[in-house]
Coordinates of C-alpha atoms in Angstrom, one line a residue:
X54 CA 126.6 -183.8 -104.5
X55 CA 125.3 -187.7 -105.0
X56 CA 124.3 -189.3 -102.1
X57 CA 126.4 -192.2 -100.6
X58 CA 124.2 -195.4 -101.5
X59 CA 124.8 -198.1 -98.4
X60 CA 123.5 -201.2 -97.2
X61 CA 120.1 -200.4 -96.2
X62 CA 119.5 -198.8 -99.3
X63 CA 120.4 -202.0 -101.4
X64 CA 118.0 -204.2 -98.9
X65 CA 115.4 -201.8 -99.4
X66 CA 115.4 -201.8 -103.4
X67 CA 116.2 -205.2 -103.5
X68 CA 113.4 -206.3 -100.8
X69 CA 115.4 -208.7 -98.5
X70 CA 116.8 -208.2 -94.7
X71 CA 120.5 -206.2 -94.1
X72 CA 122.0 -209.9 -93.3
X73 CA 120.6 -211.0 -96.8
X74 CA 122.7 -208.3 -98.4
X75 CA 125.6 -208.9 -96.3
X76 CA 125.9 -212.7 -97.3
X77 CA 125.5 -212.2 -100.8
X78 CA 128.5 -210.0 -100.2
X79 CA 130.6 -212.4 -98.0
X80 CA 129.1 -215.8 -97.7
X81 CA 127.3 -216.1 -101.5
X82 CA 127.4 -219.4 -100.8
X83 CA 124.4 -219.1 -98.0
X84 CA 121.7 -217.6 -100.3
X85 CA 119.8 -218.9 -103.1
X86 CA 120.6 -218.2 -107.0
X87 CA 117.7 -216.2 -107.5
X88 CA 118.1 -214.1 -104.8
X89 CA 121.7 -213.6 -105.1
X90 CA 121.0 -212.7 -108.6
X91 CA 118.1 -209.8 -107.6
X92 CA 120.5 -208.3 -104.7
X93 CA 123.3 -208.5 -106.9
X94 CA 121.3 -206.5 -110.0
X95 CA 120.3 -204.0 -107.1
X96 CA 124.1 -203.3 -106.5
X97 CA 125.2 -202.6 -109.6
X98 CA 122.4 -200.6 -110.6
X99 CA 122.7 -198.4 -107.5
X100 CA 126.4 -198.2 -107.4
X101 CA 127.1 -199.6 -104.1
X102 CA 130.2 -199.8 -102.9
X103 CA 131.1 -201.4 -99.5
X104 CA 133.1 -199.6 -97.0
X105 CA 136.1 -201.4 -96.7
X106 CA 137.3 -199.3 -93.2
X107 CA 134.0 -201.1 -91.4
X108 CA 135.1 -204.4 -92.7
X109 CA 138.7 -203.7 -91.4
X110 CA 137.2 -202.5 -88.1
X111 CA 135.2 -206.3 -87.6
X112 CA 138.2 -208.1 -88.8
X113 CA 141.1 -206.2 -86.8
X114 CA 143.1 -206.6 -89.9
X115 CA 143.5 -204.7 -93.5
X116 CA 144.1 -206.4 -96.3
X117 CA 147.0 -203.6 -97.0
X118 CA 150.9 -204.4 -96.4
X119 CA 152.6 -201.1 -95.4
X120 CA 155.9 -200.7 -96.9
X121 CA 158.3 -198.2 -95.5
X122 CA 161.5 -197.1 -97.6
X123 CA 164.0 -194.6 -96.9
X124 CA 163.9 -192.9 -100.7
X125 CA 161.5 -193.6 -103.7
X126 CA 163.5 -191.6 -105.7
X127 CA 166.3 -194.6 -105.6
X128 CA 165.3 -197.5 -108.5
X129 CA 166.7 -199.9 -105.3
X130 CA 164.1 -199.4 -103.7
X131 CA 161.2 -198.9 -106.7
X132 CA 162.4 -202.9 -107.5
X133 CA 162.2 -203.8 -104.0
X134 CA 158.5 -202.9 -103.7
X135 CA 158.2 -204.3 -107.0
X136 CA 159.0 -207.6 -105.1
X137 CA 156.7 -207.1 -102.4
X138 CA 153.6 -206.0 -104.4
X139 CA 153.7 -209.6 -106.1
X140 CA 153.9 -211.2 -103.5
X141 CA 151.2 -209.3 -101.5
X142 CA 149.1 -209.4 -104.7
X143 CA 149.1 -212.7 -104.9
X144 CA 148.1 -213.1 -101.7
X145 CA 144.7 -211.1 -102.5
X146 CA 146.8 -207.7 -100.2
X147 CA 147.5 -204.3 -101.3
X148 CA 150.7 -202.4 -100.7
X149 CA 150.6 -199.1 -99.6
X150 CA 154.5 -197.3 -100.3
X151 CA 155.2 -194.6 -97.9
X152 CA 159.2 -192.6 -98.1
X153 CA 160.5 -192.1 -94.8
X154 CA 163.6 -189.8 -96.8
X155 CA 165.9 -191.2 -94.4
X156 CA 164.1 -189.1 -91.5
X157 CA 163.9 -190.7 -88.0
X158 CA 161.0 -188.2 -87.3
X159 CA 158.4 -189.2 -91.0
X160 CA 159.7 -192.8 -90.4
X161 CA 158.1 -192.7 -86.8
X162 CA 154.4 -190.5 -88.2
X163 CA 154.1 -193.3 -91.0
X164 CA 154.6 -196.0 -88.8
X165 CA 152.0 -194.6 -86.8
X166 CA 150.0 -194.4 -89.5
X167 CA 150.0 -198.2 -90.4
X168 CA 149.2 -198.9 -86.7
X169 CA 145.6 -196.7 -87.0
X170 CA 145.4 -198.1 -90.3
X171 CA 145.6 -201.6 -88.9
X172 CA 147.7 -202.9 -91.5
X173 CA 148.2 -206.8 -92.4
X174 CA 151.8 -205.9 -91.8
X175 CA 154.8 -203.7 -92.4
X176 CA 158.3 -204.1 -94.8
X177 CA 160.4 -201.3 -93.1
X178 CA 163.7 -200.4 -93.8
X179 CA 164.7 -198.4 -91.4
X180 CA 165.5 -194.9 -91.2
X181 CA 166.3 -194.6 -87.6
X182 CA 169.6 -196.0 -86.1
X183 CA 168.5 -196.0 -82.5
X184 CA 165.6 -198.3 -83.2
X185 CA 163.3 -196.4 -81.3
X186 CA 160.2 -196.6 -83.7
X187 CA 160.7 -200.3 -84.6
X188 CA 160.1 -200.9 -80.5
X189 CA 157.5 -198.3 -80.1
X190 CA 155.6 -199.9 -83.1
X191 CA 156.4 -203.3 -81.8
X192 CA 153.5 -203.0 -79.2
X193 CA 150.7 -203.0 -81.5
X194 CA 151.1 -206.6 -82.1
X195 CA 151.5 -205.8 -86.0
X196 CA 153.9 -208.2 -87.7
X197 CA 156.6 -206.4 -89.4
X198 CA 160.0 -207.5 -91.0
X199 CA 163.0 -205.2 -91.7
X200 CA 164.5 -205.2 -95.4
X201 CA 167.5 -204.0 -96.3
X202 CA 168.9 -204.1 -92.9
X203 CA 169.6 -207.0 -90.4
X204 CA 167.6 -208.0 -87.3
X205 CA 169.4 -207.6 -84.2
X206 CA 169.0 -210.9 -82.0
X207 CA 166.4 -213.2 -82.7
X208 CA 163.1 -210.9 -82.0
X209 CA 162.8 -209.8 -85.3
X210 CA 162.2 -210.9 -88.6
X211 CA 164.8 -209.7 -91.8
X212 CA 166.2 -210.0 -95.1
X213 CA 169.4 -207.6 -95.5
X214 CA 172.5 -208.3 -97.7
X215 CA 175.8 -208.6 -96.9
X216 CA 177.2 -205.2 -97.1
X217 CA 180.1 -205.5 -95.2
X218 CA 181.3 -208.9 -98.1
X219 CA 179.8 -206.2 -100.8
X220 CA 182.2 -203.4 -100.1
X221 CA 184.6 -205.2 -99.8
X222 CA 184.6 -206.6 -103.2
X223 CA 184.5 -203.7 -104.5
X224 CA 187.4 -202.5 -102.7
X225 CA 189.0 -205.9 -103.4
X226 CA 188.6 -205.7 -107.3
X227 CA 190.0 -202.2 -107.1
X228 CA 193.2 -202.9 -105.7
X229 CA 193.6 -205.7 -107.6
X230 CA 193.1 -203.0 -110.7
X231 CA 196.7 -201.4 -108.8
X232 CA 194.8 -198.6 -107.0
X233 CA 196.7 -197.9 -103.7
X234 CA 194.3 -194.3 -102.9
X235 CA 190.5 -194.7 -103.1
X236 CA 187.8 -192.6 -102.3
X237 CA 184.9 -193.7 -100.4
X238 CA 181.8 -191.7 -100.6
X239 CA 179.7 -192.6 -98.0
X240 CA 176.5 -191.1 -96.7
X241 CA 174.2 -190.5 -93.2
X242 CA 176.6 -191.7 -90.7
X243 CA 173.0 -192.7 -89.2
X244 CA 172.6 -195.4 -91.9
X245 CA 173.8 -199.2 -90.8
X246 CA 174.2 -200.0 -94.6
X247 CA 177.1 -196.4 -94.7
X248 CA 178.8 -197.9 -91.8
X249 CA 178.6 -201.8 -93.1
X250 CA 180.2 -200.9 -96.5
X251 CA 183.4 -198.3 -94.7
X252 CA 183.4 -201.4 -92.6
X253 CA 183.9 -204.1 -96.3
X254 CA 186.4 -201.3 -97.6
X255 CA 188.6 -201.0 -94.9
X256 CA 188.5 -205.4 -94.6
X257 CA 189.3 -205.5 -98.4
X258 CA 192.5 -202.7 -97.9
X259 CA 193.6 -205.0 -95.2
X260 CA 193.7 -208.4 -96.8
X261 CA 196.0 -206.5 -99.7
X262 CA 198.1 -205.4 -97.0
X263 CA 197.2 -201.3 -97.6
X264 CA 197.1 -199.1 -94.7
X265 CA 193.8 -198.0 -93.4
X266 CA 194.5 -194.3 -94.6
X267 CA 194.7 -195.5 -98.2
X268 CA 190.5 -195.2 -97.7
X269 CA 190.0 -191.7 -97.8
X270 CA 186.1 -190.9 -96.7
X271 CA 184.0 -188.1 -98.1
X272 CA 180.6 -188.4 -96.3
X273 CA 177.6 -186.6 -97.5
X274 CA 174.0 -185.8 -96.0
X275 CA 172.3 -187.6 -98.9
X276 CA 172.0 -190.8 -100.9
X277 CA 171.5 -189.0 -104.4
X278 CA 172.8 -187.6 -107.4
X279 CA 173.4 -184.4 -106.6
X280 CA 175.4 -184.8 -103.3
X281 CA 177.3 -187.5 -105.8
X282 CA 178.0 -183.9 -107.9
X283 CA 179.0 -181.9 -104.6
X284 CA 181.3 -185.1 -103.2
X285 CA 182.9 -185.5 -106.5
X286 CA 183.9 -181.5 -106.6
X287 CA 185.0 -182.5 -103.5
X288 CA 187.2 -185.3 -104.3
X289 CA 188.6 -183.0 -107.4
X290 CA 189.9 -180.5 -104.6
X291 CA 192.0 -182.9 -102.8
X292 CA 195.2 -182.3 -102.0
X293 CA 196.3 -186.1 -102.1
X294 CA 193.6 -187.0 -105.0
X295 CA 192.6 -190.4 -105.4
X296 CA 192.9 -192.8 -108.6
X297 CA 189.8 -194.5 -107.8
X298 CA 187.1 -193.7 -106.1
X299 CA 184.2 -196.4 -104.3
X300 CA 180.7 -195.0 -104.0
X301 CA 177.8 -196.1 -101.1
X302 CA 175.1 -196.3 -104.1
X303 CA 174.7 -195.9 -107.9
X304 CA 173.2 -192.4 -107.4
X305 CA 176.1 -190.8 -105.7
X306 CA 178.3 -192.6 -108.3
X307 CA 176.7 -191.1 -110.9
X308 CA 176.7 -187.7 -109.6
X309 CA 180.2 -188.5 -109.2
X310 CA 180.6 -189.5 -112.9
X311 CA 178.9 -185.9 -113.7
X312 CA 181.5 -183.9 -111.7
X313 CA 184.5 -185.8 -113.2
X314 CA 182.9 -185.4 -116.8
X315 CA 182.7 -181.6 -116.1
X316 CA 186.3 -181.6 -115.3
X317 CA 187.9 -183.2 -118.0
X318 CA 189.0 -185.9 -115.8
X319 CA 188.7 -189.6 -117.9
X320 CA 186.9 -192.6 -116.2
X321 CA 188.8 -195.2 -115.8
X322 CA 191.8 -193.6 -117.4
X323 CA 192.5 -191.2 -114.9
X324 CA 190.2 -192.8 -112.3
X325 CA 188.1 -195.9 -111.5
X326 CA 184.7 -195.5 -110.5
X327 CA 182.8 -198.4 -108.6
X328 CA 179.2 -198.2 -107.1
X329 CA 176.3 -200.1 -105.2
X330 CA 173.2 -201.5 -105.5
X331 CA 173.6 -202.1 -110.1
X332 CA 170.1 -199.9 -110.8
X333 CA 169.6 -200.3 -114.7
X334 CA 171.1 -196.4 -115.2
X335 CA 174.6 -197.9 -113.8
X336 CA 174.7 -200.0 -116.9
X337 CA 173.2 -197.0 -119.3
X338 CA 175.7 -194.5 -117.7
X339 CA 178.0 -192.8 -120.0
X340 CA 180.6 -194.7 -118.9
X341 CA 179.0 -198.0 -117.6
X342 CA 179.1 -198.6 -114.2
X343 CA 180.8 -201.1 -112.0
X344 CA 178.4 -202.3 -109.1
X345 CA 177.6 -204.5 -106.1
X346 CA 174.7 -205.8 -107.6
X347 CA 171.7 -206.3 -104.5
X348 CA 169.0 -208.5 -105.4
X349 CA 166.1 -205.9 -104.7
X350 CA 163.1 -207.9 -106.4
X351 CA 163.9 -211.1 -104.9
X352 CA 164.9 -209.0 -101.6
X353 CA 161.2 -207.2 -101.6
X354 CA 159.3 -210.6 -102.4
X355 CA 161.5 -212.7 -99.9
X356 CA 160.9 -210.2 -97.1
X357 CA 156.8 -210.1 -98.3
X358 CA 156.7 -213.4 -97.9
X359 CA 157.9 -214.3 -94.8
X360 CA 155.6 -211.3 -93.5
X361 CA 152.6 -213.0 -94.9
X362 CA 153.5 -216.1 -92.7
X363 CA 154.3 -214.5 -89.6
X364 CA 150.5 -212.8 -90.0
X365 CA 148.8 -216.4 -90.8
X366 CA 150.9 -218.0 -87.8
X367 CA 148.9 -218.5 -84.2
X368 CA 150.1 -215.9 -81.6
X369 CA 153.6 -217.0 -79.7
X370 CA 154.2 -220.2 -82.3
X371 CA 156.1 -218.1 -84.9
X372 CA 160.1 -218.6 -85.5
X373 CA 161.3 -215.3 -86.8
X374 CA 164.4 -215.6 -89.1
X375 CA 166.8 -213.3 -90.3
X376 CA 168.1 -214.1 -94.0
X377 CA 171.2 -212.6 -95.3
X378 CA 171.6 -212.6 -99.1
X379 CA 174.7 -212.4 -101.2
X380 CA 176.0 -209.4 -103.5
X381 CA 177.9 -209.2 -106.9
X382 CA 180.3 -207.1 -108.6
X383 CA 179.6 -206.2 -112.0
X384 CA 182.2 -205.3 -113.4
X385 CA 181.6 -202.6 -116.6
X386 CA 184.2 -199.9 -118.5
X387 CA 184.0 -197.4 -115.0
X388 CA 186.7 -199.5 -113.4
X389 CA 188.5 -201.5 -116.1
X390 CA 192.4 -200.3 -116.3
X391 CA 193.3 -199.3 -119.6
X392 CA 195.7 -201.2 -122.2

């Protein structure tokens, strides 16, 4: 195995003192051309490679933005780190993407993690409802905003979206479309942005004047495709079966779309199909989706920036905000009525 080549090693070859080497790698500036140059030649020749962890250590800060999402496998939330890495990138950080899978218990071991990592700072949305982590990581001082979810009081730094107005026009358009039964499948009860949108549903059914049982909830452990497939076997059992059915995310709607395929049953013909967050499958879907559309990139970049200036503000002098974004329907062929 090669040995490691470090600092001393480079001053040796290239003749000059350790602080010599050290300001030809951070102040340049402070030592001559010529012997810039001859260090310089020294490094690339040996391969050195500066330990970034002992720089961290000195500075008390990485130049790494921890981002914290509840599933990867969700294109919501592969465009809302999208928007945060530019942003970050731009500002000379890295992001490092860590998948809490809507656990409580891996959101609070990666938090953990950014704290012995000493992050610049941490995007989180969280996983759990109780907001135990959020405080326990709170005391490390690390700046930290919440995405996809609202701050509660003014401690906190945010950027959610509206997902009570979002639901509800979804809800909204579907009545107007004549439905009187829909569907709503939901997810982890655990999940603010579930109970928000059950929440925009049952507002939309009451400003049509439909009674509250007209919303008939499926819930389901997961935020995928496949507990979309086991919801929309579901939904085919009922005894009172829907004509439309509203969806807590694109993935369950699709799974949905997959189950009603299977069965014969015609979307929208014989029922309307609406889901959230407008991914780019919803539009590719067999049947093209109707969607709340989120704006994820701008979301992920929004909440990166105003990370990036609670971490340059001085201690006590920073206002923390909490922005709320709008949604859209798109509406596609999933939900249109026929003739």
């Amino acid at each position: 195995m090669a040995q490691k080549v470090g600092i001393k090693d480079v001053a040796r070859q290239a003749g000059v003192s350790l602080g010599t080497v050290s300001n030809v790698l951070n102040r340049p500036d402070m030592v001559s051309e010529d012997t810039r140059v001859r260090v310089q030649a020294v490094i690339d020749r040996l391969g050195y490679v500066r330990s970034e962890s002992a720089r961290q250590l000195r500075a008390g800060r990485s130049r790494t933005v921890g981002l914290l999402v509840l599933d990867m496998r969700n294109p919501f939330f592969v465009d809302l780190a999208s928007g945060a890495e530019r942003e970050a990138r731009a500002a000379g950080l890295g992001v490092m993407v860590c998948n809490s899978a809507q656990d409580p218990a891996e959101e609070a071991e990666y938090l953990s993690l950014f704290a012995e990592q000493r992050v610049h700072g941490v995007l989180v949305s969280p996983a759990d409802s109780t907001r135990a982590n959020i405080d326990a990581f709170r005391r490390h001082g690390i700046p930290f905003v919440l995405v996809d979810r609202g701050a509660q009081g003014a401690t906190d730094c945010s950027v959610s979206v509206d997902d009570v107005a979002g639901a509800a026009l979804a809800v909204r358009h579907l009545a107007g479309g004549g439905h009187r039964s829909i569907a709503y499948v939901s997810g982890p009860p655990g999940l603010q942005q579930v109970r928000d949108r059950r929440s925009g549903a049952l507002r939309a059914l009451a400003e049509e004047g439909l009674p509250a049982d007209s919303l008939q909830e499926l819930p389901v452990d997961r935020l995928d495709v496949s507990a979309g497939r086991d919801a929309g076997a579901r939904l085919l059992g009922l005894a009172r079966r829907p004509t439309a059915v509203f969806c807590a995310n694109d993935l369950l709607a699709l799974g949905v779309l997959q189950s009603l395929f299977a069965a014969g049953v015609r979307v929208p013909e014989d029922m309307a199909l609406v889901g959230y967050d407008d991914i780019e499958f919803a539009a590719a879907a067999a049947v093209p989706l109707t969607s709340v559309r989120q704006p994820a990139v701008h979301m992920g970049a929004l909440a990166a920036r105003m990370l990036l200036d609670e971490a340059a503000a001085d201690p006590g002098t920073h206002e923390h905000r909490q922005v709320v974004l709008q949604p859209e329907l798109v509406v596609r062929r999933s939900s249109l009525r026929s003739g």
